[in-house]
């Protein structure tokens, strides 16, 4: 599994708020993010804002992967812009949390 570059981690943030299908560059992602995360800064805490829309981000991310797979595009290549697999990391964390809860009982 690849979590593809910092640019695509910012794409993950954007996917919490809107579906993205066209090729992205850093400036455009930041510009679009600014609508939802005004004056984005690494030092600000966006946890609650992102959690509110986590399911949207997961679904939007899965749709991007499917779109590229359906078009025969390798999702870990530059041709797959836009794409992120952060949803897979979230899914794995959720599975581990569930397994740990079961072990406690």
JSON list of C-alpha atoms in Angstrom, two decimals:
[
{"chain": "A", "resi": 1, "resn": "UNK", "atom": "CA", "xyz": [0.00, 0.00, 0.00]},
{"chain": "A", "resi": 2, "resn": "UNK", "atom": "CA", "xyz": [1.25, 3.47, -0.84]},
{"chain": "A", "resi": 3, "resn": "UNK", "atom": "CA", "xyz": [0.20, 6.74, 0.69]},
{"chain": "A", "resi": 4, "resn": "UNK", "atom": "CA", "xyz": [1.27, 8.78, -2.31]},
{"chain": "A", "resi": 5, "resn": "UNK", "atom": "CA", "xyz": [3.16, 12.03, -1.59]},
{"chain": "A", "resi": 6, "resn": "UNK", "atom": "CA", "xyz": [2.20, 14.97, 0.57]},
{"chain": "A", "resi": 7, "resn": "UNK", "atom": "CA", "xyz": [0.20, 16.51, -2.31]},
{"chain": "A", "resi": 8, "resn": "UNK", "atom": "CA", "xyz": [-2.14, 13.57, -2.26]},
{"chain": "A", "resi": 9, "resn": "UNK", "atom": "CA", "xyz": [-2.48, 13.73, 1.50]},
{"chain": "A", "resi": 10, "resn": "UNK", "atom": "CA", "xyz": [-3.85, 17.24, 0.98]},
{"chain": "A", "resi": 11, "resn": "UNK", "atom": "CA", "xyz": [-6.11, 15.74, -1.67]},
{"chain": "A", "resi": 12, "resn": "UNK", "atom": "CA", "xyz": [-7.35, 13.43, 1.12]},
{"chain": "A", "resi": 13, "resn": "UNK", "atom": "CA", "xyz": [-8.32, 16.53, 3.11]},
{"chain": "A", "resi": 14, "resn": "UNK", "atom": "CA", "xyz": [-10.14, 17.98, 0.10]},
{"chain": "A", "resi": 15, "resn": "UNK", "atom": "CA", "xyz": [-12.06, 14.73, -0.44]},
{"chain": "A", "resi": 16, "resn": "UNK", "atom": "CA", "xyz": [-13.76, 15.34, 2.91]},
{"chain": "A", "resi": 17, "resn": "UNK", "atom": "CA", "xyz": [-15.64, 18.21, 1.30]},
{"chain": "A", "resi": 18, "resn": "UNK", "atom": "CA", "xyz": [-15.95, 17.52, -2.41]},
{"chain": "A", "resi": 19, "resn": "UNK", "atom": "CA", "xyz": [-15.50, 14.90, -5.07]},
{"chain": "A", "resi": 20, "resn": "UNK", "atom": "CA", "xyz": [-12.43, 15.49, -7.21]},
{"chain": "A", "resi": 21, "resn": "UNK", "atom": "CA", "xyz": [-11.83, 13.80, -10.56]},
{"chain": "A", "resi": 22, "resn": "UNK", "atom": "CA", "xyz": [-9.64, 16.16, -12.57]},
{"chain": "A", "resi": 23, "resn": "UNK", "atom": "CA", "xyz": [-5.84, 16.32, -12.44]},
{"chain": "A", "resi": 24, "resn": "UNK", "atom": "CA", "xyz": [-4.57, 18.37, -9.50]},
{"chain": "A", "resi": 25, "resn": "UNK", "atom": "CA", "xyz": [-1.57, 20.55, -8.77]},
{"chain": "A", "resi": 26, "resn": "UNK", "atom": "CA", "xyz": [-0.51, 21.81, -5.36]},
{"chain": "A", "resi": 27, "resn": "UNK", "atom": "CA", "xyz": [-1.75, 25.37, -5.84]},
{"chain": "A", "resi": 28, "resn": "UNK", "atom": "CA", "xyz": [-5.19, 24.24, -6.97]},
{"chain": "A", "resi": 29, "resn": "UNK", "atom": "CA", "xyz": [-5.62, 21.86, -4.05]},
{"chain": "A", "resi": 30, "resn": "UNK", "atom": "CA", "xyz": [-4.64, 24.56, -1.55]},
{"chain": "A", "resi": 31, "resn": "UNK", "atom": "CA", "xyz": [-6.96, 27.04, -3.25]},
{"chain": "A", "resi": 32, "resn": "UNK", "atom": "CA", "xyz": [-9.90, 24.62, -3.07]},
{"chain": "A", "resi": 33, "resn": "UNK", "atom": "CA", "xyz": [-9.05, 23.61, 0.50]},
{"chain": "A", "resi": 34, "resn": "UNK", "atom": "CA", "xyz": [-9.14, 27.25, 1.54]},
{"chain": "A", "resi": 35, "resn": "UNK", "atom": "CA", "xyz": [-12.93, 27.23, 1.03]},
{"chain": "A", "resi": 36, "resn": "UNK", "atom": "CA", "xyz": [-13.27, 24.72, 3.85]},
{"chain": "A", "resi": 37, "resn": "UNK", "atom": "CA", "xyz": [-10.12, 25.15, 5.91]},
{"chain": "A", "resi": 38, "resn": "UNK", "atom": "CA", "xyz": [-9.60, 28.91, 5.78]},
{"chain": "A", "resi": 39, "resn": "UNK", "atom": "CA", "xyz": [-5.96, 29.93, 5.82]},
{"chain": "A", "resi": 40, "resn": "UNK", "atom": "CA", "xyz": [-4.77, 26.33, 6.05]},
{"chain": "A", "resi": 41, "resn": "UNK", "atom": "CA", "xyz": [-1.85, 25.87, 8.39]},
{"chain": "A", "resi": 42, "resn": "UNK", "atom": "CA", "xyz": [-0.07, 22.72, 9.53]},
{"chain": "A", "resi": 43, "resn": "UNK", "atom": "CA", "xyz": [-0.20, 24.05, 13.09]},
{"chain": "A", "resi": 44, "resn": "UNK", "atom": "CA", "xyz": [-4.01, 24.29, 13.20]},
{"chain": "A", "resi": 45, "resn": "UNK", "atom": "CA", "xyz": [-6.11, 21.42, 14.51]},
{"chain": "A", "resi": 46, "resn": "UNK", "atom": "CA", "xyz": [-8.62, 20.26, 11.89]},
{"chain": "A", "resi": 47, "resn": "UNK", "atom": "CA", "xyz": [-9.44, 16.94, 13.53]},
{"chain": "A", "resi": 48, "resn": "UNK", "atom": "CA", "xyz": [-13.09, 17.65, 14.35]},
{"chain": "A", "resi": 49, "resn": "UNK", "atom": "CA", "xyz": [-13.80, 19.23, 10.98]},
{"chain": "A", "resi": 50, "resn": "UNK", "atom": "CA", "xyz": [-12.30, 16.28, 9.13]},
{"chain": "A", "resi": 51, "resn": "UNK", "atom": "CA", "xyz": [-13.99, 13.68, 11.35]},
{"chain": "A", "resi": 52, "resn": "UNK", "atom": "CA", "xyz": [-17.40, 15.15, 10.53]},
{"chain": "A", "resi": 53, "resn": "UNK", "atom": "CA", "xyz": [-16.84, 14.29, 6.87]},
{"chain": "A", "resi": 54, "resn": "UNK", "atom": "CA", "xyz": [-14.68, 11.17, 7.14]},
{"chain": "A", "resi": 55, "resn": "UNK", "atom": "CA", "xyz": [-17.18, 8.86, 5.44]},
{"chain": "A", "resi": 56, "resn": "UNK", "atom": "CA", "xyz": [-17.42, 11.26, 2.47]},
{"chain": "A", "resi": 57, "resn": "UNK", "atom": "CA", "xyz": [-13.63, 11.25, 2.13]},
{"chain": "A", "resi": 58, "resn": "UNK", "atom": "CA", "xyz": [-13.49, 7.46, 2.27]},
{"chain": "A", "resi": 59, "resn": "UNK", "atom": "CA", "xyz": [-16.17, 7.09, -0.39]},
{"chain": "A", "resi": 60, "resn": "UNK", "atom": "CA", "xyz": [-14.65, 9.80, -2.62]},
{"chain": "A", "resi": 61, "resn": "UNK", "atom": "CA", "xyz": [-11.22, 8.17, -2.33]},
{"chain": "A", "resi": 62, "resn": "UNK", "atom": "CA", "xyz": [-12.59, 4.71, -3.18]},
{"chain": "A", "resi": 63, "resn": "UNK", "atom": "CA", "xyz": [-14.36, 6.19, -6.23]},
{"chain": "A", "resi": 64, "resn": "UNK", "atom": "CA", "xyz": [-11.07, 7.65, -7.48]},
{"chain": "A", "resi": 65, "resn": "UNK", "atom": "CA", "xyz": [-9.28, 4.31, -7.12]},
{"chain": "A", "resi": 66, "resn": "UNK", "atom": "CA", "xyz": [-12.13, 2.56, -8.93]},
{"chain": "A", "resi": 67, "resn": "UNK", "atom": "CA", "xyz": [-12.12, 5.17, -11.70]},
{"chain": "A", "resi": 68, "resn": "UNK", "atom": "CA", "xyz": [-8.41, 4.60, -12.33]},
{"chain": "A", "resi": 69, "resn": "UNK", "atom": "CA", "xyz": [-8.69, 0.81, -12.08]},
{"chain": "A", "resi": 70, "resn": "UNK", "atom": "CA", "xyz": [-11.61, 0.83, -14.54]},
{"chain": "A", "resi": 71, "resn": "UNK", "atom": "CA", "xyz": [-9.45, 2.86, -16.95]},
{"chain": "A", "resi": 72, "resn": "UNK", "atom": "CA", "xyz": [-6.47, 0.51, -16.59]},
{"chain": "A", "resi": 73, "resn": "UNK", "atom": "CA", "xyz": [-4.34, 3.12, -14.81]},
{"chain": "A", "resi": 74, "resn": "UNK", "atom": "CA", "xyz": [-1.83, 2.02, -12.17]},
{"chain": "A", "resi": 75, "resn": "UNK", "atom": "CA", "xyz": [-2.90, 3.87, -9.02]},
{"chain": "A", "resi": 76, "resn": "UNK", "atom": "CA", "xyz": [0.68, 4.28, -7.83]},
{"chain": "A", "resi": 77, "resn": "UNK", "atom": "CA", "xyz": [1.78, 6.14, -10.95]},
{"chain": "A", "resi": 78, "resn": "UNK", "atom": "CA", "xyz": [1.73, 9.80, -11.90]},
{"chain": "A", "resi": 79, "resn": "UNK", "atom": "CA", "xyz": [-1.02, 8.97, -14.39]},
{"chain": "A", "resi": 80, "resn": "UNK", "atom": "CA", "xyz": [-3.38, 8.38, -11.47]},
{"chain": "A", "resi": 81, "resn": "UNK", "atom": "CA", "xyz": [-3.55, 12.05, -10.47]},
{"chain": "A", "resi": 82, "resn": "UNK", "atom": "CA", "xyz": [-5.80, 12.58, -8.59]},
{"chain": "A", "resi": 83, "resn": "UNK", "atom": "CA", "xyz": [-5.64, 9.57, -6.33]},
{"chain": "A", "resi": 84, "resn": "UNK", "atom": "CA", "xyz": [-4.92, 8.73, -2.71]},
{"chain": "A", "resi": 85, "resn": "UNK", "atom": "CA", "xyz": [-5.08, 5.52, -0.73]},
{"chain": "A", "resi": 86, "resn": "UNK", "atom": "CA", "xyz": [-5.36, 7.10, 2.70]},
{"chain": "A", "resi": 87, "resn": "UNK", "atom": "CA", "xyz": [-8.77, 5.43, 3.03]},
{"chain": "A", "resi": 88, "resn": "UNK", "atom": "CA", "xyz": [-6.95, 2.10, 3.17]},
{"chain": "A", "resi": 89, "resn": "UNK", "atom": "CA", "xyz": [-4.87, 3.30, 6.10]},
{"chain": "A", "resi": 90, "resn": "UNK", "atom": "CA", "xyz": [-8.06, 4.43, 7.87]},
{"chain": "A", "resi": 91, "resn": "UNK", "atom": "CA", "xyz": [-9.70, 1.06, 7.16]},
{"chain": "A", "resi": 92, "resn": "UNK", "atom": "CA", "xyz": [-6.71, -0.82, 8.61]},
{"chain": "A", "resi": 93, "resn": "UNK", "atom": "CA", "xyz": [-6.66, 1.34, 11.73]},
{"chain": "A", "resi": 94, "resn": "UNK", "atom": "CA", "xyz": [-10.40, 0.72, 12.22]},
{"chain": "A", "resi": 95, "resn": "UNK", "atom": "CA", "xyz": [-9.89, -3.06, 11.85]},
{"chain": "A", "resi": 96, "resn": "UNK", "atom": "CA", "xyz": [-7.07, -3.05, 14.39]},
{"chain": "A", "resi": 97, "resn": "UNK", "atom": "CA", "xyz": [-9.21, -1.05, 16.83]},
{"chain": "A", "resi": 98, "resn": "UNK", "atom": "CA", "xyz": [-12.10, -3.51, 16.44]},
{"chain": "A", "resi": 99, "resn": "UNK", "atom": "CA", "xyz": [-9.80, -6.51, 16.91]},
{"chain": "A", "resi": 100, "resn": "UNK", "atom": "CA", "xyz": [-8.35, -4.97, 20.07]},
{"chain": "A", "resi": 101, "resn": "UNK", "atom": "CA", "xyz": [-11.83, -4.35, 21.48]},
{"chain": "A", "resi": 102, "resn": "UNK", "atom": "CA", "xyz": [-12.74, -8.01, 20.88]},
{"chain": "A", "resi": 103, "resn": "UNK", "atom": "CA", "xyz": [-9.56, -9.16, 22.65]},
{"chain": "A", "resi": 104, "resn": "UNK", "atom": "CA", "xyz": [-10.42, -7.11, 25.74]},
{"chain": "A", "resi": 105, "resn": "UNK", "atom": "CA", "xyz": [-13.76, -8.86, 26.11]}
]
